[in-house]
Amino acid sequence: MHESIADDLRKYREEADRYRLLAEQSTDMISRHSATSEWVYIDVNPAVERVLGYTVDEIIGMNGYDLFHPDDADNLLKRAKTVHYRRGMYTNTYRYRHKDGHYIWLETTSRTIRDDEGVPVEIICVSRDVTEREMAQKAIRRLARVVEASSDLIMFCNHESMQLTYLNESAYRTLGSEKENLVVFYLDQIFEDKIFKTLVQDALNHAAQHGTWYGSVPIKMPENHNRIAEIREVIAHRNHTENMQVEYYSIIGRDITLKHRAEENAKRQQLEMAHMSRLLSVGEMATGLAHEINQPLAAILNYCRGSLRRLEEGSAESNLPQIAHSMQLITKQAKRAAEIVKRMRSFVKRTDFQRVEFFINDSCVDVIGFLNQEATDHNITFNFELDPCDPQLLADKIQIEQVLLNLVRNAIEAYSECEKTYRPVIITTRLASGYICISVQDEGNGISSEGLDTLFEPFITSKSTGLGMGLAISQTIIETHGGQLWAESDGKNGTQFHFKVPVRTS
């Protein structure tokens, strides 16, 4: 009998040693605590040093409750969201003070040991450091809040079904729905059919091959939903645990309604400024234009007086050929005057931005027609070096001619303080690499390097009566057409203005 009892005791010791070995080798912290509110450490395995920084001897007898973060100390009593109960065990996630003074996140599963009468004797806990997990989850929650609050449209799209599995608040609002009244969207529903089959599919394929796609594709808006939006970015996400196939896409878009309205307002203001500039130009040329119109009117008057004299001097039949010739000359001069007025009205009328196809060489000649009298008054000679292929340009004809007029008038005015008797203004056109290049050159005194630096700034002018807007507006017009306008001068031997625009502006 004594041998049987000895065998049982040996087995119990061996079993206890195994449990002790398991506890000592565990990477989790296993601890025993008093059942009192102080939660005093009774025993703990060596993992405590790795988890909390204390040695076993240091922490035994320590008041464990004092190490809780103040906000987490009463989680169990309050049954906080971080506490879960299952089959007599509590799992609590909380902040706990490390020996170094900083707090770490612990996840502890605890069980209360009771005596035969149900009175708590001690608490056994298994704890692990989950700081990295909590920080990662906190970052995810923070990112989720940012995504949800973002003004951009953010959507997740399943690769196989093309169902939008997530839309943030901005996406729901822009698509004319509400997050509270969930609507199932599929990707092909938010684009025009043709756009989905071409641009959107190309974007998805590019993202699948290269990871991301950037661009601009318009989103189809619901009827009576006065918004404008487009997708800007597609990101492909792969299943890294299986076959690396694309699992879903992140689609990022933007509501560009305000941007579009601002651009429209800017275009209208630009058109108004360009119109004002044309009116000012015509006002500055008023004397020359009046003289140019006066010439055909004076000729008409002279022809009419001559015809009347012939009628008074003899019979109508004998003077009929001379009168008929006078009528032809009167008609020619009347058409000339009408063309001048028509050209002037066309130039100064308020118009929307409209692209038409026209011959740039003809426009150069027509613009010079505006300035014949001004050129005569300043002894200017116009020389043309026009591209013999007679290139056509698709652009706003009136605005391009406005730029030409500004540059030619600047070239004429460049001779105002010059003593040269020969005063050429050379207009050149050239087609090269999909661009039409136009140059206006004078041989005046030139522009200093300091003057070149501020040449295109608004409200800066060397004229006593100028507003300093002509070149600034001209530069804006050319840049709106996708081109460039610049000037070159050595400050001594004249100035060359150059601008180039694509043959077919978008």
mmCIF file with all atom_site columns, N, CA and C in Angstrom, residues 168-190:
data_model
loop_
_atom_site.group_PDB
_atom_site.id
_atom_site.type_symbol
_atom_site.label_atom_id
_atom_site.label_alt_id
_atom_site.label_comp_id
_atom_site.label_asym_id
_atom_site.label_entity_id
_atom_site.label_seq_id
_atom_site.pdbx_PDB_ins_code
_atom_site.Cartn_x
_atom_site.Cartn_y
_atom_site.Cartn_z
_atom_site.occupancy
_atom_site.B_iso_or_equiv
_atom_site.pdbx_formal_charge
_atom_site.auth_seq_id
_atom_site.auth_comp_id
_atom_site.auth_asym_id
_atom_site.auth_atom_id
_atom_site.pdbx_PDB_model_num
ATOM 1  N N  . ASN A 1 168 ? -17.341 55.055 -49.920 1.00 0.00 ? 168 ASN A N  1
ATOM 2  C CA . ASN A 1 168 ? -17.343 55.992 -48.805 1.00 0.00 ? 168 ASN A CA 1
ATOM 3  C C  . ASN A 1 168 ? -18.478 57.004 -48.974 1.00 0.00 ? 168 ASN A C  1
ATOM 4  N N  . GLU A 1 169 ? -18.622 57.877 -47.987 1.00 0.00 ? 169 GLU A N  1
ATOM 5  C CA . GLU A 1 169 ? -19.746 58.818 -47.972 1.00 0.00 ? 169 GLU A CA 1
ATOM 6  C C  . GLU A 1 169 ? -19.766 59.691 -49.221 1.00 0.00 ? 169 GLU A C  1
ATOM 7  N N  . SER A 1 170 ? -18.588 60.163 -49.646 1.00 0.00 ? 170 SER A N  1
ATOM 8  C CA . SER A 1 170 ? -18.522 61.033 -50.832 1.00 0.00 ? 170 SER A CA 1
ATOM 9  C C  . SER A 1 170 ? -18.978 60.299 -52.079 1.00 0.00 ? 170 SER A C  1
ATOM 10 N N  . ALA A 1 171 ? -18.628 59.017 -52.180 1.00 0.00 ? 171 ALA A N  1
ATOM 11 C CA . ALA A 1 171 ? -19.029 58.245 -53.357 1.00 0.00 ? 171 ALA A CA 1
ATOM 12 C C  . ALA A 1 171 ? -20.544 58.078 -53.402 1.00 0.00 ? 171 ALA A C  1
ATOM 13 N N  . TYR A 1 172 ? -21.147 57.718 -52.253 1.00 0.00 ? 172 TYR A N  1
ATOM 14 C CA . TYR A 1 172 ? -22.611 57.582 -52.218 1.00 0.00 ? 172 TYR A CA 1
ATOM 15 C C  . TYR A 1 172 ? -23.284 58.894 -52.585 1.00 0.00 ? 172 TYR A C  1
ATOM 16 N N  . ARG A 1 173 ? -22.809 59.980 -51.992 1.00 0.00 ? 173 ARG A N  1
ATOM 17 C CA . ARG A 1 173 ? -23.435 61.283 -52.222 1.00 0.00 ? 173 ARG A CA 1
ATOM 18 C C  . ARG A 1 173 ? -23.320 61.704 -53.682 1.00 0.00 ? 173 ARG A C  1
ATOM 19 N N  . THR A 1 174 ? -22.133 61.503 -54.272 1.00 0.00 ? 174 THR A N  1
ATOM 20 C CA . THR A 1 174 ? -21.920 61.918 -55.657 1.00 0.00 ? 174 THR A CA 1
ATOM 21 C C  . THR A 1 174 ? -22.747 61.081 -56.625 1.00 0.00 ? 174 THR A C  1
ATOM 22 N N  . LEU A 1 175 ? -22.931 59.802 -56.302 1.00 0.00 ? 175 LEU A N  1
ATOM 23 C CA . LEU A 1 175 ? -23.706 58.923 -57.176 1.00 0.00 ? 175 LEU A CA 1
ATOM 24 C C  . LEU A 1 175 ? -25.211 59.032 -56.929 1.00 0.00 ? 175 LEU A C  1
ATOM 25 N N  . GLY A 1 176 ? -25.613 59.967 -56.074 1.00 0.00 ? 176 GLY A N  1
ATOM 26 C CA . GLY A 1 176 ? -27.033 60.231 -55.878 1.00 0.00 ? 176 GLY A CA 1
ATOM 27 C C  . GLY A 1 176 ? -27.718 59.268 -54.942 1.00 0.00 ? 176 GLY A C  1
ATOM 28 N N  . SER A 1 177 ? -26.965 58.682 -54.004 1.00 0.00 ? 177 SER A N  1
ATOM 29 C CA . SER A 1 177 ? -27.555 57.752 -53.049 1.00 0.00 ? 177 SER A CA 1
ATOM 30 C C  . SER A 1 177 ? -27.158 58.167 -51.641 1.00 0.00 ? 177 SER A C  1
ATOM 31 N N  . GLU A 1 178 ? -27.602 57.396 -50.650 1.00 0.00 ? 178 GLU A N  1
ATOM 32 C CA . GLU A 1 178 ? -27.266 57.657 -49.258 1.00 0.00 ? 178 GLU A CA 1
ATOM 33 C C  . GLU A 1 178 ? -26.769 56.375 -48.623 1.00 0.00 ? 178 GLU A C  1
ATOM 34 N N  . LYS A 1 179 ? -25.805 56.517 -47.730 1.00 0.00 ? 179 LYS A N  1
ATOM 35 C CA . LYS A 1 179 ? -25.224 55.337 -47.100 1.00 0.00 ? 179 LYS A CA 1
ATOM 36 C C  . LYS A 1 179 ? -26.244 54.621 -46.213 1.00 0.00 ? 179 LYS A C  1
ATOM 37 N N  . GLU A 1 180 ? -27.203 55.378 -45.678 1.00 0.00 ? 180 GLU A N  1
ATOM 38 C CA . GLU A 1 180 ? -28.204 54.760 -44.819 1.00 0.00 ? 180 GLU A CA 1
ATOM 39 C C  . GLU A 1 180 ? -29.146 53.866 -45.623 1.00 0.00 ? 180 GLU A C  1
ATOM 40 N N  . ASN A 1 181 ? -29.371 54.221 -46.884 1.00 0.00 ? 181 ASN A N  1
ATOM 41 C CA . ASN A 1 181 ? -30.211 53.405 -47.768 1.00 0.00 ? 181 ASN A CA 1
ATOM 42 C C  . ASN A 1 181 ? -29.302 52.711 -48.789 1.00 0.00 ? 181 ASN A C  1
ATOM 43 N N  . LEU A 1 182 ? -28.692 51.630 -48.346 1.00 0.00 ? 182 LEU A N  1
ATOM 44 C CA . LEU A 1 182 ? -27.652 50.989 -49.148 1.00 0.00 ? 182 LEU A CA 1
ATOM 45 C C  . LEU A 1 182 ? -28.200 50.510 -50.485 1.00 0.00 ? 182 LEU A C  1
ATOM 46 N N  . VAL A 1 183 ? -27.461 50.830 -51.536 1.00 0.00 ? 183 VAL A N  1
ATOM 47 C CA . VAL A 1 183 ? -27.784 50.400 -52.882 1.00 0.00 ? 183 VAL A CA 1
ATOM 48 C C  . VAL A 1 183 ? -26.602 49.607 -53.411 1.00 0.00 ? 183 VAL A C  1
ATOM 49 N N  . VAL A 1 184 ? -26.889 48.477 -54.041 1.00 0.00 ? 184 VAL A N  1
ATOM 50 C CA . VAL A 1 184 ? -25.815 47.665 -54.618 1.00 0.00 ? 184 VAL A CA 1
ATOM 51 C C  . VAL A 1 184 ? -25.439 48.253 -55.969 1.00 0.00 ? 184 VAL A C  1
ATOM 52 N N  . PHE A 1 185 ? -24.186 48.632 -56.105 1.00 0.00 ? 185 PHE A N  1
ATOM 53 C CA . PHE A 1 185 ? -23.691 49.186 -57.360 1.00 0.00 ? 185 PHE A CA 1
ATOM 54 C C  . PHE A 1 185 ? -22.731 48.192 -58.006 1.00 0.00 ? 185 PHE A C  1
ATOM 55 N N  . TYR A 1 186 ? -22.793 48.150 -59.320 1.00 0.00 ? 186 TYR A N  1
ATOM 56 C CA . TYR A 1 186 ? -21.796 47.421 -60.098 1.00 0.00 ? 186 TYR A CA 1
ATOM 57 C C  . TYR A 1 186 ? -21.042 48.430 -60.950 1.00 0.00 ? 186 TYR A C  1
ATOM 58 N N  . LEU A 1 187 ? -19.782 48.133 -61.232 1.00 0.00 ? 187 LEU A N  1
ATOM 59 C CA . LEU A 1 187 ? -18.914 49.119 -61.873 1.00 0.00 ? 187 LEU A CA 1
ATOM 60 C C  . LEU A 1 187 ? -19.470 49.608 -63.197 1.00 0.00 ? 187 LEU A C  1
ATOM 61 N N  . ASP A 1 188 ? -20.065 48.708 -63.989 1.00 0.00 ? 188 ASP A N  1
ATOM 62 C CA . ASP A 1 188 ? -20.556 49.119 -65.312 1.00 0.00 ? 188 ASP A CA 1
ATOM 63 C C  . ASP A 1 188 ? -21.760 50.049 -65.221 1.00 0.00 ? 188 ASP A C  1
ATOM 64 N N  . GLN A 1 189 ? -22.395 50.135 -64.020 1.00 0.00 ? 189 GLN A N  1
ATOM 65 C CA . GLN A 1 189 ? -23.561 51.006 -63.867 1.00 0.00 ? 189 GLN A CA 1
ATOM 66 C C  . GLN A 1 189 ? -23.190 52.481 -63.781 1.00 0.00 ? 189 GLN A C  1
ATOM 67 N N  . ILE A 1 190 ? -21.956 52.776 -63.398 1.00 0.00 ? 190 ILE A N  1
ATOM 68 C CA . ILE A 1 190 ? -21.607 54.185 -63.145 1.00 0.00 ? 190 ILE A CA 1
ATOM 69 C C  . ILE A 1 190 ? -20.824 54.804 -64.308 1.00 0.00 ? 190 ILE A C  1
#
